[in-house]
Amino acid sequence: MTYLTLEERPLPIGSIGTRSSGWWAMLFVIITEGAIFVFLQFSYYYIALQQPPAAAWPPSGPPAMDLSLPSTLILLASSATFWWGEHSIKCGSRLWLTLGLLASLVLGAVFVAIQGLEWSHQHFNYATHIYGSLYFTLTGFHIAHVVVGLVIIAALLAWSLLGYFNGARYAAVSTGGLYWHFVDAVWLTLFFTFYIMPRLR
Amino acid sequence: MVTVADYSRVPEVTPADYGSPLAERLETLWETKPGLIGWFGTVDHKEIGLRYLVTSFAFLILGGIEAAVMRLQLSWHDQTVLTPTQYNELFSMHGVTMIFLYAMPVLSGFSNYLWPLILGSRDMALPRLNAFSYWLYLFSGLFLYAGFIIGAGPNDGWFNYVPYASKPYNPGLNQDFYALGFILFGLSQTVGGINFMVTALRTRAPGMSINRFPMMIWGTLTASAGNLLAIPSVSLAFFMLWTDRQLGTHFYNAPEGGQPLLWQHLFWMFGHPWVYAIVLPAMSMVSDALPVFCRRPLVAQTAVALATVVTMIIGFGVWVHHMFATGLPNLSMSFFNAASLIIVVPSAISVFAWIATIRTGRFVLCTASLFFASFIFLFVIGGVSGFLTAAIPVDWQVTDTYFVVGHIHYVLIGINLFAVMGGIYFWFPKMTGHMLNERLGRWNFWLMFAGFNLGFFPMHIAGLLGMPRRIYTFPDGVGWNIVNLITTLGAYLFAIGFVVLLANVLLSRKHGAVAGPNPWDAAGLEWSVPSPPPPYNFVVIPTVSSRHPLWEDRLRETEGHSSIHEGAVLDADKETLGVSTMDAIPDVILKMPHDSVMPFVLALCITGVFVGLLLLSLVAIGTSLVLGLVAALVWLWPRAELGQRTEAVP
């Protein structure tokens, strides 16, 4: 086949789902953001492995899971509600999109609140010891990402209420969703590093 | 009621005519509006590309002046031009300027200007992001130089090892300017890289499938991918350095369980891919331009393209060769020794391909081709000295001596600056419509080539004579006088050659011979449009059926024929085609944004956040964040004319 002439077929116009440049840009944002978390984790394990064998790691023992386990499930649920909202607008339901986004916003905010509670319960801060520096920096980077994600969801919610989206035009929702699912997936890696890994030793 | 048909259209196909009413209509749609709003709000990739080029050359001149002062200090023993403190800041700022503020942005400038023209598109995929990237770059440069001017510039070399960069040993604001300024700079290169990725994958001429990419696409695409994965490493390292200094964390603080070597790992995990990122686009510029002066296509283009990608991949696995002297385990050093030797193979593939292109073609001697040919020569010298230091015993002998300084200058000036010089002589006619003066060009080339080799080759000898790098002076009687004097003389000769370029540019910009669309009889799509190109680039979107669209009649290597003179019109507002990633089959008509000052405003707000961090001012940080959020919302607010809302667009 040659590409000499354009085929005589209609092409969609404007911002259409995964054909929009914004969606592709978000894909690469995620790749570079993912690299940040890879290097954060590298720093954590590099330093953890260089501690003297006699020293306890983490210094105050494995952190409790009574807050973090529920909050993890809540964050995962927020991904599911987002997915449901995006799925609904593809089928043309603006109502379910709005409800899905609202649910994700609330669940995400609850996650941030629980994380804040967990932070305030720690008996150390970022300057107490190297574990404190790592713990607050890694979880802090993640919370910052969640907050950005919540701002994005709030904007999408407002735009949805303004009637900007329908079954053909929802590229902004897909783009925001990509980011939100990424932020949730990254949390699982941090959860593993901070809460599971010390228990495996 | 909106029907689905309103969301789509069959593109109209007409002949291309740059004097037609259609061209006038496109001109009105695409031109940047005059006045301040237009100046701050332009999203034209050609304007942004030129700004990148001019700004990076301004930094190149600053870095050159810094070098000139240092060479005076080092021209003979016991000179007193500079105090040790001044020298520390000068050599650090020289490195930061050349490696960060010049070497990558100058290539971004070429790519920004040329990519849409090479790809057969009307702009980069994300024009506002493009402007955003430039403003962030400019502000990061100003941020770093603000520190330098008030005497608080970086003072620990461009790779900035802890603990000397830590607060107890470096209490001033110097390191805070560097740490925060670099993160800002990294942000600009990251958003620029994202734009290159999306542009290469999505906005090309129909038919420009992945096997038909011009080499310049491969080079910058590879470098951008590398940057997206590497920059986070050093941005994080600088962030942790800043929190260590200002908030009391312990990442690099050994007594509290931190690790000074963590800095070196994070820095070089970025640093080594980065040195490939600042040479691969330059190499690919030569791969595209050198064959034009050999009157034949590049030899083994596929192999060279693959070599480009492979170099970057292996480039992520060689960082420890910068750390051979830090006492790492032998096993890991052996691995990195081997990887550093292997990376020579893809580089050699490119070198042999260029040599074969010259050997089997008809070489046309002119300033541009002289720069490209000498680039190969300098690349081989820089490559061989790199190959030598990849071996651990040699590295132990010459590490932290002037041998390494000689190596880095052969690599960065040889592979980056000489390619850029050739690129200027080659693409200047496209950018301005005028040829650069050839007689001045020959003076320019021979002065720079002679000055460079005279100045920088002796650095290898100084290194073998045991002269350490980063010393502000040296005593008499150690045998370093003559070699340093020669280096200083060569460096000044080199600088004079560079001044000839500036004179040539100023002279030829208006008064040079008129170029016409294709003065070199080259093969790329950028030579099919007028010089300088109109704001909309292509009056109709071309269709491509080979790697050398303008040489098809002569090469006869494909059955089909590219369609330059007929193509899709796309004149309902600013539009261009989006295509499938691999095969470049059109799949969407993209609506392109008009000028917007929001990228400028957002870049200003983000800079405000960094100024707030520098001054530890929560008010400045908070205000900048809120204003930035507003700017981002205005920028990203869904618009009907961009086809982002339910309303149908024409």
mmCIF file of C-alpha atoms in Angstrom, chain A:
data_model
loop_
_atom_site.group_PDB
_atom_site.id
_atom_site.type_symbol
_atom_site.label_atom_id
_atom_site.label_comp_id
_atom_site.label_asym_id
_atom_site.label_seq_id
_atom_site.Cartn_x
_atom_site.Cartn_y
_atom_site.Cartn_z
ATOM 1 C CA MET A 1 0.000 0.000 0.000
ATOM 2 C CA THR A 2 1.200 3.502 -0.713
ATOM 3 C CA TYR A 3 0.394 6.644 1.206
ATOM 4 C CA LEU A 4 0.197 8.886 -1.834
ATOM 5 C CA THR A 5 -3.250 10.328 -1.266
ATOM 6 C CA LEU A 6 -5.360 10.862 1.780
ATOM 7 C CA GLU A 7 -8.100 8.348 1.953
ATOM 8 C CA GLU A 8 -11.485 9.883 1.340
ATOM 9 C CA ARG A 9 -12.843 9.305 4.782
ATOM 10 C CA PRO A 10 -14.059 11.643 7.482
ATOM 11 C CA LEU A 11 -11.646 12.414 10.304
ATOM 12 C CA PRO A 12 -12.812 13.390 13.786
ATOM 13 C CA ILE A 13 -12.114 17.026 14.689
ATOM 14 C CA GLY A 14 -10.536 18.294 17.878
ATOM 15 C CA SER A 15 -9.906 16.656 21.218
ATOM 16 C CA ILE A 16 -11.101 13.062 20.919
ATOM 17 C CA GLY A 17 -10.211 10.600 23.690
ATOM 18 C CA THR A 18 -6.830 8.966 23.234
ATOM 19 C CA ARG A 19 -6.272 10.888 19.990
ATOM 20 C CA SER A 20 -5.921 14.189 21.838
ATOM 21 C CA SER A 21 -2.415 15.549 22.312
ATOM 22 C CA GLY A 22 -3.199 16.240 25.976
ATOM 23 C CA TRP A 23 -3.774 12.551 26.666
ATOM 24 C CA TRP A 24 -0.415 11.685 25.110
ATOM 25 C CA ALA A 25 1.291 14.432 27.068
ATOM 26 C CA MET A 26 -0.145 12.959 30.285
ATOM 27 C CA LEU A 27 1.275 9.571 29.331
ATOM 28 C CA PHE A 28 4.767 11.061 29.301
ATOM 29 C CA VAL A 29 4.104 13.100 32.452
ATOM 30 C CA ILE A 30 3.379 9.786 34.133
ATOM 31 C CA ILE A 31 6.560 8.217 32.783
ATOM 32 C CA THR A 32 8.730 11.011 34.144
ATOM 33 C CA GLU A 33 6.773 11.140 37.430
ATOM 34 C CA GLY A 34 7.125 7.394 37.698
ATOM 35 C CA ALA A 35 10.873 7.871 37.328
ATOM 36 C CA ILE A 36 10.819 10.238 40.323
ATOM 37 C CA PHE A 37 9.277 7.527 42.467
ATOM 38 C CA VAL A 38 11.753 4.952 41.161
ATOM 39 C CA PHE A 39 14.607 7.205 42.286
ATOM 40 C CA LEU A 40 12.894 7.906 45.616
ATOM 41 C CA GLN A 41 12.589 4.173 46.224
ATOM 42 C CA PHE A 42 16.186 3.691 45.102
ATOM 43 C CA SER A 43 17.295 6.236 47.683
ATOM 44 C CA TYR A 44 15.280 4.466 50.384
ATOM 45 C CA TYR A 45 16.661 0.994 49.698
ATOM 46 C CA TYR A 46 20.192 2.259 49.066
ATOM 47 C CA ILE A 47 20.284 3.915 52.475
ATOM 48 C CA ALA A 48 18.379 1.116 54.247
ATOM 49 C CA LEU A 49 20.839 -1.482 52.987
ATOM 50 C CA GLN A 50 23.833 0.538 54.178
ATOM 51 C CA GLN A 51 22.671 0.728 57.809
ATOM 52 C CA PRO A 52 24.818 -1.101 60.369
ATOM 53 C CA PRO A 53 23.575 -4.708 60.783
ATOM 54 C CA ALA A 54 22.862 -4.182 64.489
ATOM 55 C CA ALA A 55 20.629 -1.165 63.967
ATOM 56 C CA ALA A 56 16.855 -1.675 63.879
ATOM 57 C CA TRP A 57 15.178 -0.689 60.607
ATOM 58 C CA PRO A 58 12.824 1.093 60.864
ATOM 59 C CA PRO A 59 14.219 2.419 64.157
ATOM 60 C CA SER A 60 10.831 2.145 65.903
ATOM 61 C CA GLY A 61 9.820 -1.174 64.353
ATOM 62 C CA PRO A 62 7.439 -1.836 61.450
ATOM 63 C CA PRO A 63 4.741 0.887 61.369
ATOM 64 C CA ALA A 64 1.193 -0.101 62.375
ATOM 65 C CA MET A 65 -1.253 -0.860 59.567
ATOM 66 C CA ASP A 66 -4.468 0.091 61.402
ATOM 67 C CA LEU A 67 -4.746 3.377 59.489
ATOM 68 C CA SER A 68 -2.789 2.673 56.348
ATOM 69 C CA LEU A 69 -4.596 -0.503 55.331
ATOM 70 C CA PRO A 70 -8.076 1.093 55.289
ATOM 71 C CA SER A 71 -6.701 4.195 53.596
ATOM 72 C CA THR A 72 -5.123 2.036 50.898
ATOM 73 C CA LEU A 73 -8.460 0.373 50.214
ATOM 74 C CA ILE A 74 -10.151 3.788 50.129
ATOM 75 C CA LEU A 75 -7.651 5.070 47.566
ATOM 76 C CA LEU A 76 -8.162 1.991 45.399
ATOM 77 C CA ALA A 77 -11.922 2.498 45.634
ATOM 78 C CA SER A 78 -11.471 6.069 44.385
ATOM 79 C CA SER A 79 -9.757 4.682 41.282
ATOM 80 C CA ALA A 80 -12.706 2.352 40.721
ATOM 81 C CA THR A 81 -15.266 5.164 41.025
ATOM 82 C CA PHE A 82 -13.238 7.256 38.592
ATOM 83 C CA TRP A 83 -13.127 4.381 36.150
ATOM 84 C CA TRP A 84 -16.881 3.989 36.475
ATOM 85 C CA GLY A 85 -17.432 7.700 35.810
ATOM 86 C CA GLU A 86 -15.263 7.632 32.694
ATOM 87 C CA HIS A 87 -16.956 4.470 31.484
ATOM 88 C CA SER A 88 -20.363 6.139 31.987
ATOM 89 C CA ILE A 89 -19.556 9.263 29.962
ATOM 90 C CA LYS A 90 -18.353 7.060 27.113
ATOM 91 C CA CYS A 91 -21.878 5.641 27.130
ATOM 92 C CA GLY A 92 -23.263 9.168 27.291
ATOM 93 C CA SER A 93 -24.286 9.383 30.958
ATOM 94 C CA ARG A 94 -23.220 12.738 32.384
ATOM 95 C CA LEU A 95 -25.030 12.031 35.648
ATOM 96 C CA TRP A 96 -22.931 8.956 36.428
ATOM 97 C CA LEU A 97 -19.769 10.765 35.396
ATOM 98 C CA THR A 98 -20.555 13.514 37.877
ATOM 99 C CA LEU A 99 -21.344 11.038 40.631
ATOM 100 C CA GLY A 100 -18.215 9.010 39.899
ATOM 101 C CA LEU A 101 -16.002 12.096 40.050
ATOM 102 C CA LEU A 102 -17.695 13.263 43.242
ATOM 103 C CA ALA A 103 -17.092 9.875 44.869
ATOM 104 C CA SER A 104 -13.410 9.907 43.798
ATOM 105 C CA LEU A 105 -12.991 13.415 45.170
ATOM 106 C CA VAL A 106 -14.468 12.448 48.556
ATOM 107 C CA LEU A 107 -12.530 9.171 48.805
ATOM 108 C CA GLY A 108 -9.283 10.883 47.792
ATOM 109 C CA ALA A 109 -9.829 13.608 50.396
ATOM 110 C CA VAL A 110 -10.464 10.949 53.066
ATOM 111 C CA PHE A 111 -7.176 9.304 52.084
ATOM 112 C CA VAL A 112 -5.315 12.589 52.544
ATOM 113 C CA ALA A 113 -7.013 13.122 55.921
ATOM 114 C CA ILE A 114 -6.029 9.637 57.127
ATOM 115 C CA GLN A 115 -2.459 10.184 55.939
ATOM 116 C CA GLY A 116 -2.401 13.464 57.845
ATOM 117 C CA LEU A 117 -3.605 11.615 60.938
ATOM 118 C CA GLU A 118 -0.926 8.974 60.472
ATOM 119 C CA TRP A 119 1.726 11.680 60.132
ATOM 120 C CA SER A 120 0.595 13.338 63.349
ATOM 121 C CA HIS A 121 0.775 9.987 65.192
ATOM 122 C CA GLN A 122 4.446 9.414 64.363
ATOM 123 C CA HIS A 123 6.853 9.829 67.270
ATOM 124 C CA PHE A 124 9.534 11.225 64.979
ATOM 125 C CA ASN A 125 9.798 13.904 62.324
ATOM 126 C CA TYR A 126 11.870 14.371 59.179
ATOM 127 C CA ALA A 127 14.884 15.636 61.114
ATOM 128 C CA THR A 128 14.911 12.985 63.855
ATOM 129 C CA HIS A 129 16.823 10.335 61.931
ATOM 130 C CA ILE A 130 17.444 9.180 58.363
ATOM 131 C CA TYR A 131 14.392 6.917 58.437
ATOM 132 C CA GLY A 132 12.276 9.937 59.333
ATOM 133 C CA SER A 133 13.780 11.899 56.454
ATOM 134 C CA LEU A 134 12.975 9.092 54.034
ATOM 135 C CA TYR A 135 9.517 8.354 55.422
ATOM 136 C CA PHE A 136 8.293 11.951 55.311
ATOM 137 C CA THR A 137 9.897 12.703 51.937
ATOM 138 C CA LEU A 138 8.536 9.624 50.162
ATOM 139 C CA THR A 139 5.038 9.831 51.620
ATOM 140 C CA GLY A 140 5.157 13.624 51.256
ATOM 141 C CA PHE A 141 5.889 13.359 47.538
ATOM 142 C CA HIS A 142 2.957 10.999 47.243
ATOM 143 C CA ILE A 143 0.532 13.173 49.179
ATOM 144 C CA ALA A 144 1.543 16.144 47.043
ATOM 145 C CA HIS A 145 0.633 14.072 43.996
ATOM 146 C CA VAL A 146 -2.709 13.090 45.530
ATOM 147 C CA VAL A 147 -3.490 16.747 46.225
ATOM 148 C CA VAL A 148 -2.710 17.662 42.611
ATOM 149 C CA GLY A 149 -4.947 14.779 41.567
ATOM 150 C CA LEU A 150 -7.761 16.105 43.769
ATOM 151 C CA VAL A 151 -7.453 19.537 42.144
ATOM 152 C CA ILE A 152 -7.721 17.854 38.747
ATOM 153 C CA ILE A 153 -10.785 15.865 39.841
ATOM 154 C CA ALA A 154 -12.401 19.007 41.267
ATOM 155 C CA ALA A 155 -11.873 20.804 37.938
ATOM 156 C CA LEU A 156 -13.284 17.840 36.015
ATOM 157 C CA LEU A 157 -16.270 17.777 38.357
ATOM 158 C CA ALA A 158 -16.939 21.464 37.751
ATOM 159 C CA TRP A 159 -16.613 21.021 33.990
ATOM 160 C CA SER A 160 -18.905 18.022 34.109
ATOM 161 C CA LEU A 161 -21.523 20.049 36.008
ATOM 162 C CA LEU A 162 -21.159 22.818 33.407
ATOM 163 C CA GLY A 163 -22.114 20.263 30.755
ATOM 164 C CA TYR A 164 -18.812 20.353 28.864
ATOM 165 C CA PHE A 165 -18.641 16.597 28.291
ATOM 166 C CA ASN A 166 -20.715 14.108 26.334
ATOM 167 C CA GLY A 167 -20.260 10.704 24.692
ATOM 168 C CA ALA A 168 -17.853 12.101 22.087
ATOM 169 C CA ARG A 169 -16.017 14.808 24.016
ATOM 170 C CA TYR A 170 -14.481 13.581 27.248
ATOM 171 C CA ALA A 171 -10.713 13.699 26.532
ATOM 172 C CA ALA A 172 -10.079 15.755 29.683
ATOM 173 C CA VAL A 173 -11.688 13.008 31.790
ATOM 174 C CA SER A 174 -9.482 10.310 30.233
ATOM 175 C CA THR A 175 -6.404 12.481 30.693
ATOM 176 C CA GLY A 176 -7.180 13.238 34.340
ATOM 177 C CA GLY A 177 -8.040 9.588 34.929
ATOM 178 C CA LEU A 178 -4.675 8.476 33.632
ATOM 179 C CA TYR A 179 -3.005 10.644 36.282
ATOM 180 C CA TRP A 180 -5.311 9.539 39.095
ATOM 181 C CA HIS A 181 -4.824 5.815 38.415
ATOM 182 C CA PHE A 182 -1.069 6.433 38.317
ATOM 183 C CA VAL A 183 -1.114 8.169 41.695
ATOM 184 C CA ASP A 184 -3.058 5.258 43.175
ATOM 185 C CA ALA A 185 -0.740 2.650 41.683
ATOM 186 C CA VAL A 186 2.299 4.458 43.044
ATOM 187 C CA TRP A 187 0.815 4.317 46.527
ATOM 188 C CA LEU A 188 0.806 0.526 46.346
ATOM 189 C CA THR A 189 4.576 0.531 45.802
ATOM 190 C CA LEU A 190 5.068 2.880 48.767
ATOM 191 C CA PHE A 191 2.716 0.807 50.910
ATOM 192 C CA PHE A 192 4.771 -2.258 50.084
ATOM 193 C CA THR A 193 8.049 -0.519 50.918
ATOM 194 C CA PHE A 194 6.976 1.004 54.227
ATOM 195 C CA TYR A 195 4.414 -1.443 55.622
ATOM 196 C CA ILE A 196 5.034 -4.881 54.068
ATOM 197 C CA MET A 197 8.783 -4.989 53.525
ATOM 198 C CA PRO A 198 9.833 -4.487 57.199
ATOM 199 C CA ARG A 199 7.548 -7.400 58.149
ATOM 200 C CA LEU A 200 9.234 -9.688 55.633
ATOM 201 C CA ARG A 201 12.638 -9.387 57.291
#
